[in-house]
XYZ file of C-alpha atoms in Angstrom:
553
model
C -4.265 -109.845 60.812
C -4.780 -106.106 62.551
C -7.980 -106.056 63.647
C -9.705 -102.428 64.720
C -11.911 -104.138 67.592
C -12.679 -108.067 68.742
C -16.015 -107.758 67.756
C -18.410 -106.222 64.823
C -22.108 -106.068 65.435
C -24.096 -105.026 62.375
C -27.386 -103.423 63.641
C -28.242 -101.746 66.976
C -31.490 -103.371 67.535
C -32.065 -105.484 70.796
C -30.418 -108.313 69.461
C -27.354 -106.579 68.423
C -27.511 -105.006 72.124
C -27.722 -107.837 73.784
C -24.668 -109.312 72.165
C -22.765 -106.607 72.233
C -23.743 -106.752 76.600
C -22.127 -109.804 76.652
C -19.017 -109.466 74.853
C -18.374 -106.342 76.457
C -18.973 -107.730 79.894
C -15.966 -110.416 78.587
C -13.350 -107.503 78.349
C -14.172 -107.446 74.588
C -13.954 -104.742 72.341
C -17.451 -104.105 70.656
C -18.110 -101.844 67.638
C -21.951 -101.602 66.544
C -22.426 -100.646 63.115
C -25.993 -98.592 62.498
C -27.060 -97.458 59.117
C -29.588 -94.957 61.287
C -28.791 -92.404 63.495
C -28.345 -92.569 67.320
C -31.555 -92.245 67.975
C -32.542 -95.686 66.279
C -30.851 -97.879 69.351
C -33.007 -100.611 69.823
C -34.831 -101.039 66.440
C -38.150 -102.803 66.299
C -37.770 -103.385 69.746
C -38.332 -99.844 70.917
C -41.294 -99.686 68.852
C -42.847 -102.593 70.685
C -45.240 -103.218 73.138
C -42.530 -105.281 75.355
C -44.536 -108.216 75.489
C -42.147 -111.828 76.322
C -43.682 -114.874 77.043
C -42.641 -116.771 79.639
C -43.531 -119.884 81.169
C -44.471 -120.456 85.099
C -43.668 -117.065 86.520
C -45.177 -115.585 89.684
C -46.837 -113.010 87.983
C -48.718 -116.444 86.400
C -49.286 -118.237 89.194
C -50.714 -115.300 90.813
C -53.530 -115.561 88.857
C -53.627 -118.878 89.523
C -52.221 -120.728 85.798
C -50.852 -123.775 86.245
C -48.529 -123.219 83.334
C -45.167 -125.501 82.944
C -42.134 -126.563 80.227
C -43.665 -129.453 79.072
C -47.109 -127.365 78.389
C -45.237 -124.728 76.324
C -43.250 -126.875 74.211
C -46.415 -128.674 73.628
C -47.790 -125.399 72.606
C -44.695 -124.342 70.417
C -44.302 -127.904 68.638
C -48.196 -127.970 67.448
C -47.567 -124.485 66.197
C -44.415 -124.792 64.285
C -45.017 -127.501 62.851
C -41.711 -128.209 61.898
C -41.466 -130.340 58.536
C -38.506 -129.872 56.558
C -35.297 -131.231 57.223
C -33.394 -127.668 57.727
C -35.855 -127.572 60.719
C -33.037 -129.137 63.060
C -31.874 -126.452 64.054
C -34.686 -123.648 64.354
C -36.024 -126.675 66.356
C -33.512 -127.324 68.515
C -33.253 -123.530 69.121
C -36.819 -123.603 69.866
C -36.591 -126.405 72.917
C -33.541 -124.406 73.945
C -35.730 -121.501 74.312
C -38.314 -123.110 76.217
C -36.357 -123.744 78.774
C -34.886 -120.425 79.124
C -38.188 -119.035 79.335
C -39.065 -121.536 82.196
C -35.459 -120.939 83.812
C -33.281 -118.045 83.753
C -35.084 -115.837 81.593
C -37.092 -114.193 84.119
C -34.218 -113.912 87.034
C -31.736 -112.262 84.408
C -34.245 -109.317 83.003
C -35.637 -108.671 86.854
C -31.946 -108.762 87.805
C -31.525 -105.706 85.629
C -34.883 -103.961 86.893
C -37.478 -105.345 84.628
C -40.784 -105.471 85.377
C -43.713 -106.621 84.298
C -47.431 -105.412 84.551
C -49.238 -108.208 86.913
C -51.929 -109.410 84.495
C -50.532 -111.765 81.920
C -52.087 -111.817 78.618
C -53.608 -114.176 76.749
C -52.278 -113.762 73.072
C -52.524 -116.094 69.771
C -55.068 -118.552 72.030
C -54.930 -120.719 69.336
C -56.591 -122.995 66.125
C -59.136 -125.116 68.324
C -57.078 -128.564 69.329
C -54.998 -129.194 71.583
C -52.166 -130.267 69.750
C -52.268 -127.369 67.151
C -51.439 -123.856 67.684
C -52.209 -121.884 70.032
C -51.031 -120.937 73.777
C -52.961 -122.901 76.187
C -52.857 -120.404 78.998
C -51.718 -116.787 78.956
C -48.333 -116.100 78.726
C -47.951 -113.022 77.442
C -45.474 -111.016 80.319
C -45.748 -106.863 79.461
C -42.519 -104.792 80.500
C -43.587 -102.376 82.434
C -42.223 -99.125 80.255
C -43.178 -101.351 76.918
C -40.392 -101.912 73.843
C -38.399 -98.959 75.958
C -38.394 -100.798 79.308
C -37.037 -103.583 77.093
C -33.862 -101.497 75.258
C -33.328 -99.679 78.438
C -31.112 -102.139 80.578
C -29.188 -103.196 77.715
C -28.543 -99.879 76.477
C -27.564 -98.561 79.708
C -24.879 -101.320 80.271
C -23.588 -99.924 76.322
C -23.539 -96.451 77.915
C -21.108 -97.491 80.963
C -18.423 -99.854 78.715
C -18.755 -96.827 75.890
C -17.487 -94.556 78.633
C -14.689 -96.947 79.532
C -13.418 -97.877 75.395
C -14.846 -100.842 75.172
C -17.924 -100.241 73.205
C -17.987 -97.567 70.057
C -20.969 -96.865 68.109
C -20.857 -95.982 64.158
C -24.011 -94.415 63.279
C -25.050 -93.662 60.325
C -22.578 -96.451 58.374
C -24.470 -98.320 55.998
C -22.974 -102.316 55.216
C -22.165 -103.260 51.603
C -20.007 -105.955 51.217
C -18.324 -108.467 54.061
C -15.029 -108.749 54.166
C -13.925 -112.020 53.959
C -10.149 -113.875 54.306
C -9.739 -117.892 53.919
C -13.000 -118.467 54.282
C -13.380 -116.750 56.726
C -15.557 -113.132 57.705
C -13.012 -110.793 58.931
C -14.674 -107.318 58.553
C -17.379 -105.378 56.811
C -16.999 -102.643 54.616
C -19.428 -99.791 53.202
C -20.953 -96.271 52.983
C -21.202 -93.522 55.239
C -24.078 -91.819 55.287
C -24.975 -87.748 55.925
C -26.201 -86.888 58.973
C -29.295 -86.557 58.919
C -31.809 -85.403 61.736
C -35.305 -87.144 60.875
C -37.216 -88.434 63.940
C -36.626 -92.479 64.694
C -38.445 -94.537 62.414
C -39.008 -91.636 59.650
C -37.467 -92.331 56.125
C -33.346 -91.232 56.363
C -31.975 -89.533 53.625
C -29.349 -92.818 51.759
C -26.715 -89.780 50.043
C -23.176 -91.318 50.754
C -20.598 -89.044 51.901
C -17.365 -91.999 51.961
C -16.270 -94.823 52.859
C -15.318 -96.848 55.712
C -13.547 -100.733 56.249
C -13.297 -102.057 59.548
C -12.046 -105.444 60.906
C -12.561 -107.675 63.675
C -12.117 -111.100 65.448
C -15.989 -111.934 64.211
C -18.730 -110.559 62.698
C -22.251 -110.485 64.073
C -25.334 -109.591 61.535
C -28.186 -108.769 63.272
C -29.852 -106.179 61.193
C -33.538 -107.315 61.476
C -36.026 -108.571 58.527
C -38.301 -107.981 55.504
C -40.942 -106.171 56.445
C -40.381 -102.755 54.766
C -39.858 -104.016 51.659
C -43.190 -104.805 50.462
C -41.920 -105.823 47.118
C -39.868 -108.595 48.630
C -42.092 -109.393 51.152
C -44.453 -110.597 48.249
C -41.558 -112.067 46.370
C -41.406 -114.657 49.262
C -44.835 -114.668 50.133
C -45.927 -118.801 50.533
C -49.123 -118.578 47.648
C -49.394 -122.288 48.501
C -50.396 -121.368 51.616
C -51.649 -118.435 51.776
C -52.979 -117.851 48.643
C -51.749 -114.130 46.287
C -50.174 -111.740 48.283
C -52.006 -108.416 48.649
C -51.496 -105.316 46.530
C -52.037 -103.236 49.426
C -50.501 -103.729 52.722
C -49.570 -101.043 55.097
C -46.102 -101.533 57.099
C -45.779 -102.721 61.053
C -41.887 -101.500 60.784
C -39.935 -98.847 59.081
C -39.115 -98.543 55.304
C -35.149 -99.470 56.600
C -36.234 -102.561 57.737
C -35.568 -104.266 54.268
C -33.590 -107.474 54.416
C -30.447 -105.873 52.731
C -28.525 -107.211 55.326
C -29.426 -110.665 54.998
C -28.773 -110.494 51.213
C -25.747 -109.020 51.926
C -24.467 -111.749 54.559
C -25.873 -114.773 52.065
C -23.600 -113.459 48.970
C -20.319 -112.647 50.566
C -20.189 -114.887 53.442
C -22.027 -117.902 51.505
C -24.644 -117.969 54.445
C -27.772 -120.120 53.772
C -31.063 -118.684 54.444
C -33.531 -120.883 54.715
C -37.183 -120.707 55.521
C -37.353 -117.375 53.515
C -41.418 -118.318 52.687
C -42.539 -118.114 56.593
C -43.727 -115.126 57.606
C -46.020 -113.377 60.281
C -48.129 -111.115 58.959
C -51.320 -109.154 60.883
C -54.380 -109.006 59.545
C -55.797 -106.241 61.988
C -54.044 -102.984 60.838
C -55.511 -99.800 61.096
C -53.829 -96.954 58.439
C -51.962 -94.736 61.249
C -54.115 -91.127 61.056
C -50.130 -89.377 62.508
C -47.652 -91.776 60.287
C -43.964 -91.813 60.646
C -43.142 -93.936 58.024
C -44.113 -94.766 54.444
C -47.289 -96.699 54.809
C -47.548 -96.618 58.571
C -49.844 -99.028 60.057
C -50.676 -99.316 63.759
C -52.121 -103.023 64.920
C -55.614 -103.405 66.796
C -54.550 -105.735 69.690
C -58.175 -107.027 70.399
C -60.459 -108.814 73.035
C -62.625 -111.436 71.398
C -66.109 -110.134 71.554
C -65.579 -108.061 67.797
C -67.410 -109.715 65.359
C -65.024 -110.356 62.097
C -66.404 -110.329 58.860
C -64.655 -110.362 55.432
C -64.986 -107.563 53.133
C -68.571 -108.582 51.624
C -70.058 -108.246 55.596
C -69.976 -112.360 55.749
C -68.598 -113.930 59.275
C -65.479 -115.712 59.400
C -66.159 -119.255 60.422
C -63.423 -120.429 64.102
C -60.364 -120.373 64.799
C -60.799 -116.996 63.013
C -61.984 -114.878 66.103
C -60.511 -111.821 67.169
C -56.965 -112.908 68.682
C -57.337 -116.634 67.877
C -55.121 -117.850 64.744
C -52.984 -114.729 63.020
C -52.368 -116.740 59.752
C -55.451 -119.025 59.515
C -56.891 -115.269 59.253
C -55.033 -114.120 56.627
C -55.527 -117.454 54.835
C -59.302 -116.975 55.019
C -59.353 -113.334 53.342
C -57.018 -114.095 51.071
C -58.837 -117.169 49.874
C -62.096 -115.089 49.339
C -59.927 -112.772 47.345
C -60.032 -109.584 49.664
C -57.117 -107.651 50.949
C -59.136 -105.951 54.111
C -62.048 -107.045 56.513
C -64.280 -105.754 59.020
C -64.323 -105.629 62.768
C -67.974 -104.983 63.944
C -68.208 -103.736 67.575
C -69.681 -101.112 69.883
C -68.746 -98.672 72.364
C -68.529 -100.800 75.259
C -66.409 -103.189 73.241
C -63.595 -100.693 72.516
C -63.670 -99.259 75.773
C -62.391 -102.668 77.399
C -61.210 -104.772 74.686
C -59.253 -102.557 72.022
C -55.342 -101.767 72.276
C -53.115 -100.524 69.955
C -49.752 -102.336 69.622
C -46.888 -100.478 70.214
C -44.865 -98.187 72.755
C -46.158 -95.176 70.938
C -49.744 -96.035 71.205
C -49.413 -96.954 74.855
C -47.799 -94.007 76.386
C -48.645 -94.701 79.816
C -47.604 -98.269 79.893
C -44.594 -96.368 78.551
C -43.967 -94.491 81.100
C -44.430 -96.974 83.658
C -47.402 -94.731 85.074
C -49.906 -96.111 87.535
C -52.037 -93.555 88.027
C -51.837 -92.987 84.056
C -52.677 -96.627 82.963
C -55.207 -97.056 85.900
C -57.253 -93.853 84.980
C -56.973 -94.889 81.130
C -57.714 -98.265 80.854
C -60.942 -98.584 83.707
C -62.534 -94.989 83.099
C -65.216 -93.930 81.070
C -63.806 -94.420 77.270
C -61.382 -95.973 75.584
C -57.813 -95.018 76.170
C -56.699 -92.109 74.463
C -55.221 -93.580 71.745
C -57.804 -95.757 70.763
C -60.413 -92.743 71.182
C -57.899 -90.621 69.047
C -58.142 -93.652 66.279
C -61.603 -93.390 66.299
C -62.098 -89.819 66.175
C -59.040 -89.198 63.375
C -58.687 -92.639 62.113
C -59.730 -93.158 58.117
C -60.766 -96.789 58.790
C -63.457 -96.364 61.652
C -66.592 -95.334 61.309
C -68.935 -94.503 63.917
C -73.224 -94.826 63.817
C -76.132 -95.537 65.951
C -77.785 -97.671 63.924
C -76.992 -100.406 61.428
C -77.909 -98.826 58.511
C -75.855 -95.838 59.030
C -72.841 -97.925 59.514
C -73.446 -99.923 56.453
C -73.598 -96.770 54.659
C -70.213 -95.737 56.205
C -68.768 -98.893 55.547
C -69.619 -98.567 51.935
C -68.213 -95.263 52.320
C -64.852 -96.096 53.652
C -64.113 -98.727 50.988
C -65.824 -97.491 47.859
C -66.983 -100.651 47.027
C -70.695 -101.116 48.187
C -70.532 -104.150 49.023
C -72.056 -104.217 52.650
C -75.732 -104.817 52.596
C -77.819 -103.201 55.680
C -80.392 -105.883 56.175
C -77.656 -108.716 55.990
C -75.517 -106.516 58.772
C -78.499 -106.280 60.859
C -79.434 -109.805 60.729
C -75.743 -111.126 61.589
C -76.165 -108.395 64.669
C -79.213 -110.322 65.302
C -78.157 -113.661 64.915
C -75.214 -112.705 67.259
C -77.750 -111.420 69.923
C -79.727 -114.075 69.963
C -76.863 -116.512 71.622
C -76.690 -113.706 74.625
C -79.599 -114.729 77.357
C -79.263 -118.373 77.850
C -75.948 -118.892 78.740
C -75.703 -121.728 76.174
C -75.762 -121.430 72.372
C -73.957 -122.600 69.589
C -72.226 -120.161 68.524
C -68.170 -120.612 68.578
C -67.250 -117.307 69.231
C -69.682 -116.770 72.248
C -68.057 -119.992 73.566
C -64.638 -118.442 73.233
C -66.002 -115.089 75.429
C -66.808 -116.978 78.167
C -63.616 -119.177 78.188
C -61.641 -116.076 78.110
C -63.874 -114.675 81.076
C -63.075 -117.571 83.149
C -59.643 -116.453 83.148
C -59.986 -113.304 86.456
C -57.228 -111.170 84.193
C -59.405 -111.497 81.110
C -62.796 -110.447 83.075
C -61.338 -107.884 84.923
C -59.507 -105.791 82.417
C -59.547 -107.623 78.677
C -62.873 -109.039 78.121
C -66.379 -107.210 77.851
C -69.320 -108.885 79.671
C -71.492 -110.563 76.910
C -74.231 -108.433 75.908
C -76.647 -107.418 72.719
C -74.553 -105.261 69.861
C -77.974 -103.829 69.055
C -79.199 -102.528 72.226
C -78.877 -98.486 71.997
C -77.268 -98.372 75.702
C -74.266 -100.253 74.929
C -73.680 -98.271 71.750
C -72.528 -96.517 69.496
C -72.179 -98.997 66.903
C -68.522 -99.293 65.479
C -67.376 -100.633 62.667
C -63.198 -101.353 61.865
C -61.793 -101.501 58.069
C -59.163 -103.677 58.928
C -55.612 -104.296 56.498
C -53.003 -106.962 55.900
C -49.950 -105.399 58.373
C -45.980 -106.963 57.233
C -44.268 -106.996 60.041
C -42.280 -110.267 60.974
C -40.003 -112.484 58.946
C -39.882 -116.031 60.633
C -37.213 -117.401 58.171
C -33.488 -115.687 57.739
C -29.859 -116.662 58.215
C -29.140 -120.423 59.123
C -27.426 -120.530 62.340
C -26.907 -123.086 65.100
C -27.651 -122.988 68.751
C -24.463 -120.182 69.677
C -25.956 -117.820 66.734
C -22.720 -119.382 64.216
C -24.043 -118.653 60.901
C -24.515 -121.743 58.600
C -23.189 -122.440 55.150
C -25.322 -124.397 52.457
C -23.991 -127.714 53.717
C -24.490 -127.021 57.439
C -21.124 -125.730 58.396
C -20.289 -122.683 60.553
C -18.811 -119.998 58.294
C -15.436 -119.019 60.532
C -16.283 -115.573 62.110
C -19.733 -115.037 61.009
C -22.749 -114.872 63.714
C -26.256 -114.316 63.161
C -28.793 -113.217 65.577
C -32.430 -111.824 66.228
C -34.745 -111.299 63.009
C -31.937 -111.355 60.692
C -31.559 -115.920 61.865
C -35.480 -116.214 62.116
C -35.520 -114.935 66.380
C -33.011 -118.077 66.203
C -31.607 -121.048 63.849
C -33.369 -119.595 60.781
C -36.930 -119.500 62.347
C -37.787 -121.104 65.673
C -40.870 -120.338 65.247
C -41.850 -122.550 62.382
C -45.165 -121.528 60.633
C -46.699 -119.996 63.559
C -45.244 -117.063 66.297
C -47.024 -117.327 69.840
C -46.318 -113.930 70.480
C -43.946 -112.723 73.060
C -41.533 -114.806 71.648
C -40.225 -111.887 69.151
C -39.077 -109.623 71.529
C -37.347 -113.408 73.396
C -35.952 -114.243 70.420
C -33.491 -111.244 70.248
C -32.789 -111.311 73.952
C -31.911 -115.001 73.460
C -30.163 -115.235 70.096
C -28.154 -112.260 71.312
C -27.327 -113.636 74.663
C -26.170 -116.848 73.397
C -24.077 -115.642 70.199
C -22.493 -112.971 72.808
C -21.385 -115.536 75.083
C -20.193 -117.679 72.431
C -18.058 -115.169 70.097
C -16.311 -114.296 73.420
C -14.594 -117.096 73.525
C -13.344 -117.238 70.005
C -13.541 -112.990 69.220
């Protein structure tokens, strides 16, 4: 058979990078096929706040965390929760990962001048056992240059084997069918696009101006997941679970970020997907006041001192805190039949405990600034971006008293349902657990936990102190939405990425990688994500399938 290159990757993303990295360090030729324009390279991954979580690295033990292998997978197996028996694989992919996170993970990305900003966050910390979910210590490593720093390396290796033949890019190509021979997936065929100019991430025009077929020695799909297709994100959505899926959700990724591929790879390479019900969903988004896409929603990252409370001003009983347990969260609203909640702060909250997610909303973790992220994150006010959310942003309101931020709260929804004396007296309540240094209340536990932790006191974690006393105010309040972003299901595929038929045989030719395979196997990360481990997912999924299709491509 005539082949036009070794190797097809569909999708530029980070996983599709990767892969491409390593085949093209083999002497391979690499062709990436993008439905977006060249200023899409590295997907969801650009749009990121970098964050990988790795296990025992000096930036950890710096800070003194005795973290190790054994702790992680500890951590990753009560979170999972693997129970079916297509989990063998996502599973094994899982373990596999663990150990590169522990081993070579670190050496390989600082071998290609990574970097990482010295305090290590705490994310996901957990459902309140020890053999549940949760991380156990913080292990949340962010590139210095966020989702950027991340593409950067990988991108730049692309640049130098583009400039010697072995790597071509075909932007704006959109994938219809595989091509298939034998059994096996030779090739991909499909519509090319116009050129169109729209900033990265905004909706790209879909008018077809031909045709294109291309073959290969393999075929690697990694063209991402679900999340910008909110139609099919509640088609899957686990009701058992979770209970209904929303009507309203805003989007963590762009409208292109729709699953097509995987639909695409299932019918005409007889891939199995499996998992297709486990998602990771946020319930902190904020409606982004300067969108770029359809439904743009930006992610409150916070500390744990915000007090949550459903959409009728009630508390949410532990694990749901403020960074605890993502999808016990969403379980809770859901179950009391809301689609938003509340975060209930003050000024010296947000000044020290609120972050946005993504590269766009950190720009001087961006651009690896000291003197930026130094002057942002321990002066007076919140970092620009968060200030700029709460000046512009529909969802915040801002009051100095309680009853004025009832009445804003009321305003914000429509719905009237927050009562002024019952907001005051859950303030109170709240305040009440401050002066002794004991209490009873779970959350206040969790605040000085987290404080114990020098990273946490120093630059994540306000000092405990009374909501209602006028010196630490304003008052805040946060309307908070359901945010799609990840799909933890996808593509069946073994530990080298070979994409798996319905009776768990590699389909000749056919690789699957990043979100497209679940971050790896067709979802490593079971029911529950740890964070950092999205963003590791792609690195390893590519790295892995790379090496492997080299030898066969």
């Amino acid at each position: 058979m005539q082949t036009d290159c070794d190797a097809l990757i569909v999708g530029a993303g980070l996983a599709g990078l990767v892969a491409a990295c390593e085949l093209a360090d083999a002497g391979k030729t690499v062709w990436l096929i993008e439905q977006e324009g060249a200023n899409s390279v590295g997907g969801q991954a650009h749009w990121s706040l970098g964050g990988l979580f790795m296990i025992d690295t000096p930036e950890q033990r710096r800070w003194r965390i005795k973290d190790s292998p054994a702790l992680a997978l500890n951590d990753w197996l009560g979170s999972a929760a693997f129970d079916r028996p297509e989990d063998a694989w996502p599973k094994a992919v899982a373990e596999a990962f663990v150990d590169f996170a522990s081993g070579p993970m670190r050496a390989w990305l600082h071998a290609m001048g990574m970097r990482w900003f010295p305090v290590v966050g705490w994310a996901e910390r957990g459902g309140g056992h020890a053999g549940g979910h949760g991380n156990s210590v913080p292990r949340f490593h962010l590139t210095w240059g966020t989702g950027p720093g991340v593409v950067a390396p990988f991108a730049a290796r692309l640049a130098e084997h583009e400039a010697h033949g072995r790597v071509a890019f075909c932007f704006r190509h959109q994938v219809d069918t595989l091509i298939t021979a034998d059994g096996a997936v030779v090739g991909v065929a499909g519509s090319r696009l116009a050129t169109d100019d729209v900033a990265r991430g905004a909706r790209s025009s879909r008018e077809v101006v031909g045709d294109f077929a291309y073959r290969a020695g393999c075929v690697i799909v990694a063209a991402g997941g679900i999340g910008g297709d909110h139609d099919k994100v509640r088609a899957h959505w686990p009701v058992e679970r979770l209970g209904a899926p929303p009507a309203h959700m805003l989007s963590g990724v762009p409208h292109h970020v729709d699953g097509r591929m995987i639909d695409i790879t299932a019918r005409d390479g007889h891939a199995a997907i499996i998992n297709a019900d486990r998602m990771w969903h946020y319930t902190e988004g904020i409606a982004n006041w300067d969108p770029i896409w359809p439904a743009h929603g930006i992610r409150i990252i916070p500390g744990p001192s915000s007090l949550w409370l459903d959409a009728d001003g009630a508390r949410f009983e532990a694990p749901c805190l403020p960074g605890f347990d993502t999808l016990a969260t969403l379980k809770a609203i859901r179950a009391r039949g809301h689609e938003y909640s509340w975060f209930v702060l003050d000024q010296t909250i947000i000044e020290k405990e609120f972050a946005l997610s993504g590269s766009e909303q950190n720009p001087d973790m961006t651009a690896a600034s000291w003197r930026a992220v130094l002057a942002n994150r321990l002066s007076k006010g919140g970092p620009p971006p968060v200030e700029a959310f709460k000046q512009h942003g529909a969802d915040f309101i801002v009051a100095d008293t309680v009853d004025e931020l009832a009445a804003g709260m009321n305003r914000v929804s429509g719905e009237g349902r927050i009562e002024a004396a019952a907001l005051k007296r859950t303030l109170a309540d709240r305040d009440g657990q401050i002066d002794n240094g004991y209490g009873k209340d779970a959350q206040m536990a969790a605040i000085n936990n987290a404080r114990g932790y020098a990273g946490d006191r120093l630059f994540r974690v306000a000092k405990p102190h009374r909501m209602l006393d006028p010196a630490k105010g304003p008052l805040i309040a946060v309307r908070l939405h359901i945010l799609t972003r990840k799909t933890l299901g996808g593509l069946h595929a073994d530990l080298d990425g070979r994409a798996l038929d319905a009776t768990g045989q590699p389909v000749p030719g056919l690789y699957a990688v990043g979100e497209a395979a679940g971050f790896g196997g067709g979802g490593y990360h079971g029911y529950n994500a740890l964070e950092g481990t999205f963003l590791g997912g792609c690195l390893f999924t590519g790295r892995r399938a790379g090496q492997h299709a080299a030898t066969v491509c």
